[in-house]
């Protein structure tokens, strides 16, 4: 049984989809949770569900690609919880298209929200975690950061970058007892993949040995494990949660 009682966790993009499931899973294991989202209403709803579980929760509105928003978010999080044990960099977007038609703003937005955000959040979390001599950082990457995907040059570059950031910070922080890992989901049923047509989903299933799309809970289980003491000798790794798509 995993217990995170006494731990304080911050989850970005925690208002819906995978991030919401991660926030609730950490809370059910006993953690107090700060839920950040660009949409305050969804963050408040998730925070309400966490409080109903008997844990402390904080809803924070922040655009994680903005250094000012991230600094303000950490200020209010640390004021409320006085510590940070677990950071989950989950917020992410897609703006798909073939490179020849991709606009600069679609490249910049995806890189800033998916990758720069993790740099900003890890920089803020680094100091209190180093002072406490411990912490867990989990970055939500994607299998396309490992294998590429036509039509997603911005997204796959951001997720590959996130994997490089994970390995580098694992090395920088190891001596301070801070573990940094990535989870790379395959195709998970969330509002992000609801955009796929039924035909596209059927085609995908042909490449997934387990023959189903994943659920947000499948990803949350991997995050829970990496956030727990069961993963104290694991750092710098990428755990794929993809039904066997990449192996
Ligand atoms: P989602 O349903 O779209 O949820 C993403 C959440 O992040 C939303 O609540 C969104 O808010 C929030 N967000 C977006 N931009 C933000 C910003 N600038 N600052 C703060 N929050 C922001 O996506 P998901 O499917 O749960 O994906 C979660 C993570 O898993 C992402 O990093 C994604 O790349 C990764 N992933 C997903 C899949 C999949 O198949 N679903 C596969 C591999 C990896 P709004 O709703 O207001 O936009």
mmCIF file of C-alpha atoms and ligand atoms in Angstrom:
data_model
loop_
_atom_site.group_PDB
_atom_site.id
_atom_site.type_symbol
_atom_site.label_atom_id
_atom_site.label_comp_id
_atom_site.label_asym_id
_atom_site.label_seq_id
_atom_site.Cartn_x
_atom_site.Cartn_y
_atom_site.Cartn_z
ATOM 1 C CA UNK A 1 0.000 0.000 0.000
ATOM 2 C CA UNK A 2 1.490 3.338 -1.061
ATOM 3 C CA UNK A 3 1.174 6.149 1.483
ATOM 4 C CA UNK A 4 1.883 9.782 0.677
ATOM 5 C CA UNK A 5 0.520 11.102 3.975
ATOM 6 C CA UNK A 6 2.352 14.295 4.966
ATOM 7 C CA UNK A 7 3.533 14.971 1.400
ATOM 8 C CA UNK A 8 2.642 18.054 -0.620
ATOM 9 C CA UNK A 9 2.244 17.669 -4.379
ATOM 10 C CA UNK A 10 1.781 20.184 -7.174
ATOM 11 C CA UNK A 11 0.235 19.033 -10.463
ATOM 12 C CA UNK A 12 0.169 21.317 -13.515
ATOM 13 C CA UNK A 13 -2.728 21.030 -15.935
ATOM 14 C CA UNK A 14 -4.514 19.235 -13.103
ATOM 15 C CA UNK A 15 -8.021 20.438 -13.908
ATOM 16 C CA UNK A 16 -8.933 17.762 -16.401
ATOM 17 C CA UNK A 17 -7.767 14.674 -18.285
ATOM 18 C CA UNK A 18 -4.628 12.890 -17.099
ATOM 19 C CA UNK A 19 -3.643 15.693 -14.690
ATOM 20 C CA UNK A 20 -6.963 15.535 -12.855
ATOM 21 C CA UNK A 21 -6.629 11.765 -12.451
ATOM 22 C CA UNK A 22 -3.050 12.167 -11.170
ATOM 23 C CA UNK A 23 -4.171 14.834 -8.658
ATOM 24 C CA UNK A 24 -6.938 12.584 -7.306
ATOM 25 C CA UNK A 25 -4.710 9.493 -7.225
ATOM 26 C CA UNK A 26 -2.038 11.320 -5.196
ATOM 27 C CA UNK A 27 -4.733 12.653 -2.833
ATOM 28 C CA UNK A 28 -6.250 9.180 -2.354
ATOM 29 C CA UNK A 29 -2.758 7.995 -1.322
ATOM 30 C CA UNK A 30 -2.755 10.714 1.341
ATOM 31 C CA UNK A 31 -0.989 13.683 -0.277
ATOM 32 C CA UNK A 32 -2.149 17.278 -0.033
ATOM 33 C CA UNK A 33 -2.391 18.609 -3.577
ATOM 34 C CA UNK A 34 -2.088 21.924 -5.376
ATOM 35 C CA UNK A 35 -3.964 21.805 -8.665
ATOM 36 C CA UNK A 36 -2.744 24.293 -11.264
ATOM 37 C CA UNK A 37 -4.610 24.963 -14.469
ATOM 38 C CA UNK A 38 -4.989 27.761 -16.976
ATOM 39 C CA UNK A 39 -8.732 27.288 -16.429
ATOM 40 C CA UNK A 40 -9.398 28.140 -12.768
ATOM 41 C CA UNK A 41 -12.899 26.607 -12.761
ATOM 42 C CA UNK A 42 -11.599 23.111 -13.576
ATOM 43 C CA UNK A 43 -8.786 23.461 -11.015
ATOM 44 C CA UNK A 44 -11.337 24.486 -8.372
ATOM 45 C CA UNK A 45 -13.541 21.527 -9.216
ATOM 46 C CA UNK A 46 -10.621 19.078 -8.856
ATOM 47 C CA UNK A 47 -9.519 20.798 -5.622
ATOM 48 C CA UNK A 48 -13.069 20.390 -4.270
ATOM 49 C CA UNK A 49 -12.941 16.656 -4.987
ATOM 50 C CA UNK A 50 -9.574 16.413 -3.201
ATOM 51 C CA UNK A 51 -10.953 18.218 -0.133
ATOM 52 C CA UNK A 52 -13.906 15.817 -0.140
ATOM 53 C CA UNK A 53 -11.310 13.026 0.277
ATOM 54 C CA UNK A 54 -10.175 14.753 3.475
ATOM 55 C CA UNK A 55 -6.947 16.193 2.067
ATOM 56 C CA UNK A 56 -5.814 19.794 1.849
ATOM 57 C CA UNK A 57 -6.116 21.262 -1.644
ATOM 58 C CA UNK A 58 -5.317 24.506 -3.418
ATOM 59 C CA UNK A 59 -6.559 25.590 -6.839
ATOM 60 C CA UNK A 60 -4.179 27.915 -8.695
ATOM 61 C CA UNK A 61 -4.742 29.638 -12.018
ATOM 62 C CA UNK A 62 -1.483 29.834 -13.959
ATOM 63 C CA UNK A 63 -0.227 29.735 -17.510
ATOM 64 C CA UNK A 64 2.796 27.502 -16.969
ATOM 65 C CA UNK A 65 4.599 28.971 -19.982
ATOM 66 C CA UNK A 66 4.810 32.331 -18.174
ATOM 67 C CA UNK A 67 7.721 32.809 -15.744
ATOM 68 C CA UNK A 68 5.683 35.371 -13.761
ATOM 69 C CA UNK A 69 2.682 33.035 -13.418
ATOM 70 C CA UNK A 70 4.924 30.137 -12.361
ATOM 71 C CA UNK A 71 6.718 32.274 -9.750
ATOM 72 C CA UNK A 72 3.361 33.459 -8.340
ATOM 73 C CA UNK A 73 2.017 29.886 -8.359
ATOM 74 C CA UNK A 74 4.979 28.602 -6.327
ATOM 75 C CA UNK A 75 4.663 31.510 -3.919
ATOM 76 C CA UNK A 76 1.031 30.675 -3.157
ATOM 77 C CA UNK A 77 1.703 26.918 -3.107
ATOM 78 C CA UNK A 78 4.594 27.240 -0.629
ATOM 79 C CA UNK A 79 2.585 29.695 1.471
ATOM 80 C CA UNK A 80 -0.275 27.181 1.707
ATOM 81 C CA UNK A 81 1.727 23.946 2.167
ATOM 82 C CA UNK A 82 5.123 25.172 3.431
ATOM 83 C CA UNK A 83 6.907 22.432 1.453
ATOM 84 C CA UNK A 84 6.972 20.699 -1.914
ATOM 85 C CA UNK A 85 7.640 16.962 -2.069
ATOM 86 C CA UNK A 86 6.197 16.062 -5.471
ATOM 87 C CA UNK A 87 6.021 18.085 -8.696
ATOM 88 C CA UNK A 88 4.175 16.675 -11.706
ATOM 89 C CA UNK A 89 4.751 18.650 -14.910
ATOM 90 C CA UNK A 90 1.672 17.522 -16.808
ATOM 91 C CA UNK A 91 0.220 20.575 -18.611
ATOM 92 C CA UNK A 92 0.509 20.166 -22.348
ATOM 93 C CA UNK A 93 -1.127 21.008 -25.654
ATOM 94 C CA UNK A 94 -1.026 19.949 -29.298
ATOM 95 C CA UNK A 95 -1.097 22.184 -32.387
ATOM 96 C CA UNK A 96 -0.644 19.584 -35.115
ATOM 97 C CA UNK A 97 0.307 20.101 -38.753
ATOM 98 C CA UNK A 98 2.923 19.165 -41.307
ATOM 99 C CA UNK A 99 6.088 21.249 -40.990
ATOM 100 C CA UNK A 100 5.694 22.979 -44.361
ATOM 101 C CA UNK A 101 2.395 24.480 -43.176
ATOM 102 C CA UNK A 102 3.222 25.003 -39.519
ATOM 103 C CA UNK A 103 3.043 28.582 -38.280
ATOM 104 C CA UNK A 104 5.764 29.986 -35.994
ATOM 105 C CA UNK A 105 3.148 30.603 -33.298
ATOM 106 C CA UNK A 106 2.134 26.905 -33.305
ATOM 107 C CA UNK A 107 5.773 25.875 -32.834
ATOM 108 C CA UNK A 108 6.376 28.475 -30.088
ATOM 109 C CA UNK A 109 3.168 27.827 -28.151
ATOM 110 C CA UNK A 110 3.715 24.043 -28.006
ATOM 111 C CA UNK A 111 7.403 24.335 -27.041
ATOM 112 C CA UNK A 112 6.605 26.958 -24.393
ATOM 113 C CA UNK A 113 3.673 25.147 -22.773
ATOM 114 C CA UNK A 114 5.091 21.623 -23.005
ATOM 115 C CA UNK A 115 8.813 22.216 -22.416
ATOM 116 C CA UNK A 116 9.648 25.710 -21.149
ATOM 117 C CA UNK A 117 6.992 25.187 -18.468
ATOM 118 C CA UNK A 118 8.922 22.224 -17.037
ATOM 119 C CA UNK A 119 12.130 24.283 -16.986
ATOM 120 C CA UNK A 120 10.317 27.088 -15.125
ATOM 121 C CA UNK A 121 8.591 24.763 -12.628
ATOM 122 C CA UNK A 122 11.704 22.638 -11.950
ATOM 123 C CA UNK A 123 13.714 25.825 -11.369
ATOM 124 C CA UNK A 124 11.180 27.010 -8.791
ATOM 125 C CA UNK A 125 10.852 23.582 -7.123
ATOM 126 C CA UNK A 126 14.602 22.962 -7.121
ATOM 127 C CA UNK A 127 15.485 25.332 -4.270
ATOM 128 C CA UNK A 128 12.958 24.142 -1.650
ATOM 129 C CA UNK A 129 13.525 20.499 -2.627
ATOM 130 C CA UNK A 130 17.324 20.887 -2.348
ATOM 131 C CA UNK A 131 16.913 22.580 1.030
ATOM 132 C CA UNK A 132 14.719 19.684 2.193
ATOM 133 C CA UNK A 133 17.185 17.193 0.650
ATOM 134 C CA UNK A 134 14.455 15.281 -1.091
ATOM 135 C CA UNK A 135 11.715 15.361 -3.680
ATOM 136 C CA UNK A 136 10.187 13.671 -6.691
ATOM 137 C CA UNK A 137 9.749 15.341 -10.049
ATOM 138 C CA UNK A 138 7.721 13.553 -12.700
ATOM 139 C CA UNK A 139 7.470 14.951 -16.212
ATOM 140 C CA UNK A 140 4.663 13.784 -18.473
ATOM 141 C CA UNK A 141 6.303 13.238 -21.855
ATOM 142 C CA UNK A 142 4.856 11.089 -24.674
ATOM 143 C CA UNK A 143 5.817 8.085 -26.773
ATOM 144 C CA UNK A 144 6.076 10.457 -29.742
ATOM 145 C CA UNK A 145 9.071 12.045 -27.997
ATOM 146 C CA UNK A 146 10.733 8.633 -28.374
ATOM 147 C CA UNK A 147 9.539 7.564 -31.810
ATOM 148 C CA UNK A 148 8.447 10.755 -33.666
ATOM 149 C CA UNK A 149 5.086 11.238 -35.368
ATOM 150 C CA UNK A 150 4.356 12.796 -38.752
ATOM 151 C CA UNK A 151 2.296 15.958 -38.276
ATOM 152 C CA UNK A 152 3.578 16.604 -34.746
ATOM 153 C CA UNK A 153 7.051 18.090 -35.212
ATOM 154 C CA UNK A 154 6.434 20.715 -32.518
ATOM 155 C CA UNK A 155 4.836 18.287 -30.046
ATOM 156 C CA UNK A 156 7.347 15.442 -30.514
ATOM 157 C CA UNK A 157 10.284 17.895 -30.245
ATOM 158 C CA UNK A 158 8.816 19.297 -27.013
ATOM 159 C CA UNK A 159 8.403 15.812 -25.535
ATOM 160 C CA UNK A 160 11.887 14.669 -26.646
ATOM 161 C CA UNK A 161 13.212 17.866 -25.041
ATOM 162 C CA UNK A 162 11.353 17.010 -21.853
ATOM 163 C CA UNK A 163 13.118 13.638 -21.782
ATOM 164 C CA UNK A 164 16.521 15.372 -22.129
ATOM 165 C CA UNK A 165 15.552 17.804 -19.360
ATOM 166 C CA UNK A 166 14.531 14.844 -17.162
ATOM 167 C CA UNK A 167 17.853 13.028 -17.551
ATOM 168 C CA UNK A 168 19.910 16.184 -17.004
ATOM 169 C CA UNK A 169 18.028 17.219 -13.866
ATOM 170 C CA UNK A 170 18.228 13.644 -12.564
ATOM 171 C CA UNK A 171 22.019 14.066 -12.687
ATOM 172 C CA UNK A 172 21.996 17.626 -11.256
ATOM 173 C CA UNK A 173 19.698 16.762 -8.350
ATOM 174 C CA UNK A 174 20.734 13.186 -7.479
ATOM 175 C CA UNK A 175 23.157 14.177 -4.717
ATOM 176 C CA UNK A 176 20.308 16.064 -2.995
ATOM 177 C CA UNK A 177 17.963 13.069 -2.910
ATOM 178 C CA UNK A 178 15.687 14.444 -5.628
ATOM 179 C CA UNK A 179 14.568 11.899 -8.216
ATOM 180 C CA UNK A 180 13.517 13.083 -11.659
ATOM 181 C CA UNK A 181 11.702 10.732 -14.024
ATOM 182 C CA UNK A 182 9.417 10.922 -17.035
ATOM 183 C CA UNK A 183 6.268 9.014 -17.881
ATOM 184 C CA UNK A 184 5.633 8.607 -21.601
ATOM 185 C CA UNK A 185 1.978 7.814 -22.275
ATOM 186 C CA UNK A 186 0.849 6.284 -25.540
ATOM 187 C CA UNK A 187 -2.695 7.055 -26.696
ATOM 188 C CA UNK A 188 -4.870 7.828 -23.687
ATOM 189 C CA UNK A 189 -8.594 8.620 -23.764
ATOM 190 C CA UNK A 190 -8.852 12.298 -22.751
ATOM 191 C CA UNK A 191 -10.207 15.525 -24.254
ATOM 192 C CA UNK A 192 -6.819 15.793 -26.061
ATOM 193 C CA UNK A 193 -7.373 12.552 -28.020
ATOM 194 C CA UNK A 194 -11.132 13.072 -28.420
ATOM 195 C CA UNK A 195 -10.078 15.114 -31.463
ATOM 196 C CA UNK A 196 -9.077 11.868 -33.265
ATOM 197 C CA UNK A 197 -11.681 10.390 -35.613
ATOM 198 C CA UNK A 198 -13.007 6.840 -35.030
ATOM 199 C CA UNK A 199 -11.124 5.782 -38.151
ATOM 200 C CA UNK A 200 -7.844 7.174 -36.770
ATOM 201 C CA UNK A 201 -8.469 5.379 -33.452
ATOM 202 C CA UNK A 202 -9.140 2.066 -35.230
ATOM 203 C CA UNK A 203 -5.895 2.425 -37.213
ATOM 204 C CA UNK A 204 -3.965 3.108 -34.005
ATOM 205 C CA UNK A 205 -5.295 -0.025 -32.325
ATOM 206 C CA UNK A 206 -3.551 -2.131 -34.966
ATOM 207 C CA UNK A 207 -0.206 -0.960 -33.545
ATOM 208 C CA UNK A 208 -1.069 -1.383 -29.836
ATOM 209 C CA UNK A 209 -0.376 -4.960 -28.646
ATOM 210 C CA UNK A 210 -2.841 -4.585 -25.737
ATOM 211 C CA UNK A 211 -5.534 -3.576 -28.288
ATOM 212 C CA UNK A 212 -7.030 -0.645 -26.406
ATOM 213 C CA UNK A 213 -6.401 3.040 -25.786
ATOM 214 C CA UNK A 214 -5.138 3.794 -22.296
ATOM 215 C CA UNK A 215 -7.163 5.465 -19.539
ATOM 216 C CA UNK A 216 -5.952 8.450 -17.492
ATOM 217 C CA UNK A 217 -5.807 6.085 -14.513
ATOM 218 C CA UNK A 218 -3.176 3.950 -16.292
ATOM 219 C CA UNK A 219 -0.871 6.982 -16.382
ATOM 220 C CA UNK A 220 -1.771 8.078 -12.831
ATOM 221 C CA UNK A 221 -0.738 4.641 -11.489
ATOM 222 C CA UNK A 222 2.747 5.058 -12.992
ATOM 223 C CA UNK A 223 3.029 8.565 -11.519
ATOM 224 C CA UNK A 224 1.901 7.335 -8.109
ATOM 225 C CA UNK A 225 4.610 4.652 -8.162
ATOM 226 C CA UNK A 226 7.349 7.112 -9.179
ATOM 227 C CA UNK A 227 6.168 9.613 -6.536
ATOM 228 C CA UNK A 228 6.336 6.991 -3.808
ATOM 229 C CA UNK A 229 9.108 5.491 -1.704
ATOM 230 C CA UNK A 230 8.884 2.365 -3.873
ATOM 231 C CA UNK A 231 10.812 4.291 -6.538
ATOM 232 C CA UNK A 232 13.590 5.662 -4.321
ATOM 233 C CA UNK A 233 16.323 3.993 -6.410
ATOM 234 C CA UNK A 234 14.913 5.089 -9.773
ATOM 235 C CA UNK A 235 15.976 8.328 -11.427
ATOM 236 C CA UNK A 236 16.498 9.639 -14.958
ATOM 237 C CA UNK A 237 14.152 7.030 -16.441
ATOM 238 C CA UNK A 238 11.339 7.142 -18.969
ATOM 239 C CA UNK A 239 8.457 4.823 -18.106
ATOM 240 C CA UNK A 240 6.236 4.178 -21.126
ATOM 241 C CA UNK A 241 2.539 3.581 -20.431
ATOM 242 C CA UNK A 242 1.354 2.674 -23.892
ATOM 243 C CA UNK A 243 -0.064 -0.853 -24.086
ATOM 244 C CA UNK A 244 3.186 -2.034 -25.655
ATOM 245 C CA UNK A 245 3.210 0.459 -28.575
ATOM 246 C CA UNK A 246 6.917 1.241 -28.139
ATOM 247 C CA UNK A 247 9.226 -1.573 -27.130
HETATM 248 P P1 LIG B 1 -5.921 17.657 -21.703
HETATM 249 O O1 LIG B 1 -7.108 16.813 -21.447
HETATM 250 O O2 LIG B 1 -5.951 18.632 -22.820
HETATM 251 O O3 LIG B 1 -5.496 18.369 -20.346
HETATM 252 C C1 LIG B 1 -4.410 19.268 -20.310
HETATM 253 C C2 LIG B 1 -4.656 20.228 -19.185
HETATM 254 O O4 LIG B 1 -3.593 21.197 -19.195
HETATM 255 C C3 LIG B 1 -5.964 21.003 -19.372
HETATM 256 O O5 LIG B 1 -6.634 21.120 -18.135
HETATM 257 C C4 LIG B 1 -5.481 22.337 -19.876
HETATM 258 O O6 LIG B 1 -6.350 23.425 -19.578
HETATM 259 C C5 LIG B 1 -4.189 22.488 -19.130
HETATM 260 N N1 LIG B 1 -3.338 23.484 -19.762
HETATM 261 C C6 LIG B 1 -3.194 23.737 -21.087
HETATM 262 N N2 LIG B 1 -2.352 24.761 -21.281
HETATM 263 C C7 LIG B 1 -1.961 25.171 -20.057
HETATM 264 C C8 LIG B 1 -1.106 26.203 -19.595
HETATM 265 N N3 LIG B 1 -0.490 27.027 -20.442
HETATM 266 N N4 LIG B 1 -0.926 26.359 -18.267
HETATM 267 C C9 LIG B 1 -1.561 25.551 -17.387
HETATM 268 N N5 LIG B 1 -2.390 24.559 -17.754
HETATM 269 C C10 LIG B 1 -2.587 24.367 -19.080
HETATM 270 O O7 LIG B 1 -4.648 16.725 -22.012
HETATM 271 P P2 LIG B 1 -4.280 15.270 -21.465
HETATM 272 O O8 LIG B 1 -4.580 14.308 -22.543
HETATM 273 O O9 LIG B 1 -4.806 15.055 -20.107
HETATM 274 O O10 LIG B 1 -2.688 15.424 -21.434
HETATM 275 C C11 LIG B 1 -1.969 15.666 -20.227
HETATM 276 C C12 LIG B 1 -0.482 15.494 -20.537
HETATM 277 O O11 LIG B 1 -0.258 14.184 -21.043
HETATM 278 C C13 LIG B 1 0.022 16.449 -21.619
HETATM 279 O O12 LIG B 1 1.329 16.866 -21.319
HETATM 280 C C14 LIG B 1 0.029 15.591 -22.860
HETATM 281 O O13 LIG B 1 0.963 16.038 -23.819
HETATM 282 C C15 LIG B 1 0.434 14.252 -22.274
HETATM 283 N N6 LIG B 1 0.065 13.124 -23.119
HETATM 284 C C16 LIG B 1 -1.255 12.854 -23.412
HETATM 285 C C17 LIG B 1 -1.542 11.774 -24.212
HETATM 286 C C18 LIG B 1 -2.951 11.388 -24.574
HETATM 287 O O14 LIG B 1 -3.108 10.444 -25.358
HETATM 288 N N7 LIG B 1 -3.975 12.041 -24.040
HETATM 289 C C19 LIG B 1 -0.514 10.981 -24.725
HETATM 290 C C20 LIG B 1 0.802 11.283 -24.413
HETATM 291 C C21 LIG B 1 1.069 12.359 -23.605
HETATM 292 P P3 LIG B 1 -7.516 23.810 -20.638
HETATM 293 O O15 LIG B 1 -8.463 22.692 -20.607
HETATM 294 O O16 LIG B 1 -8.102 25.068 -20.138
HETATM 295 O O17 LIG B 1 -6.810 23.977 -21.955
#
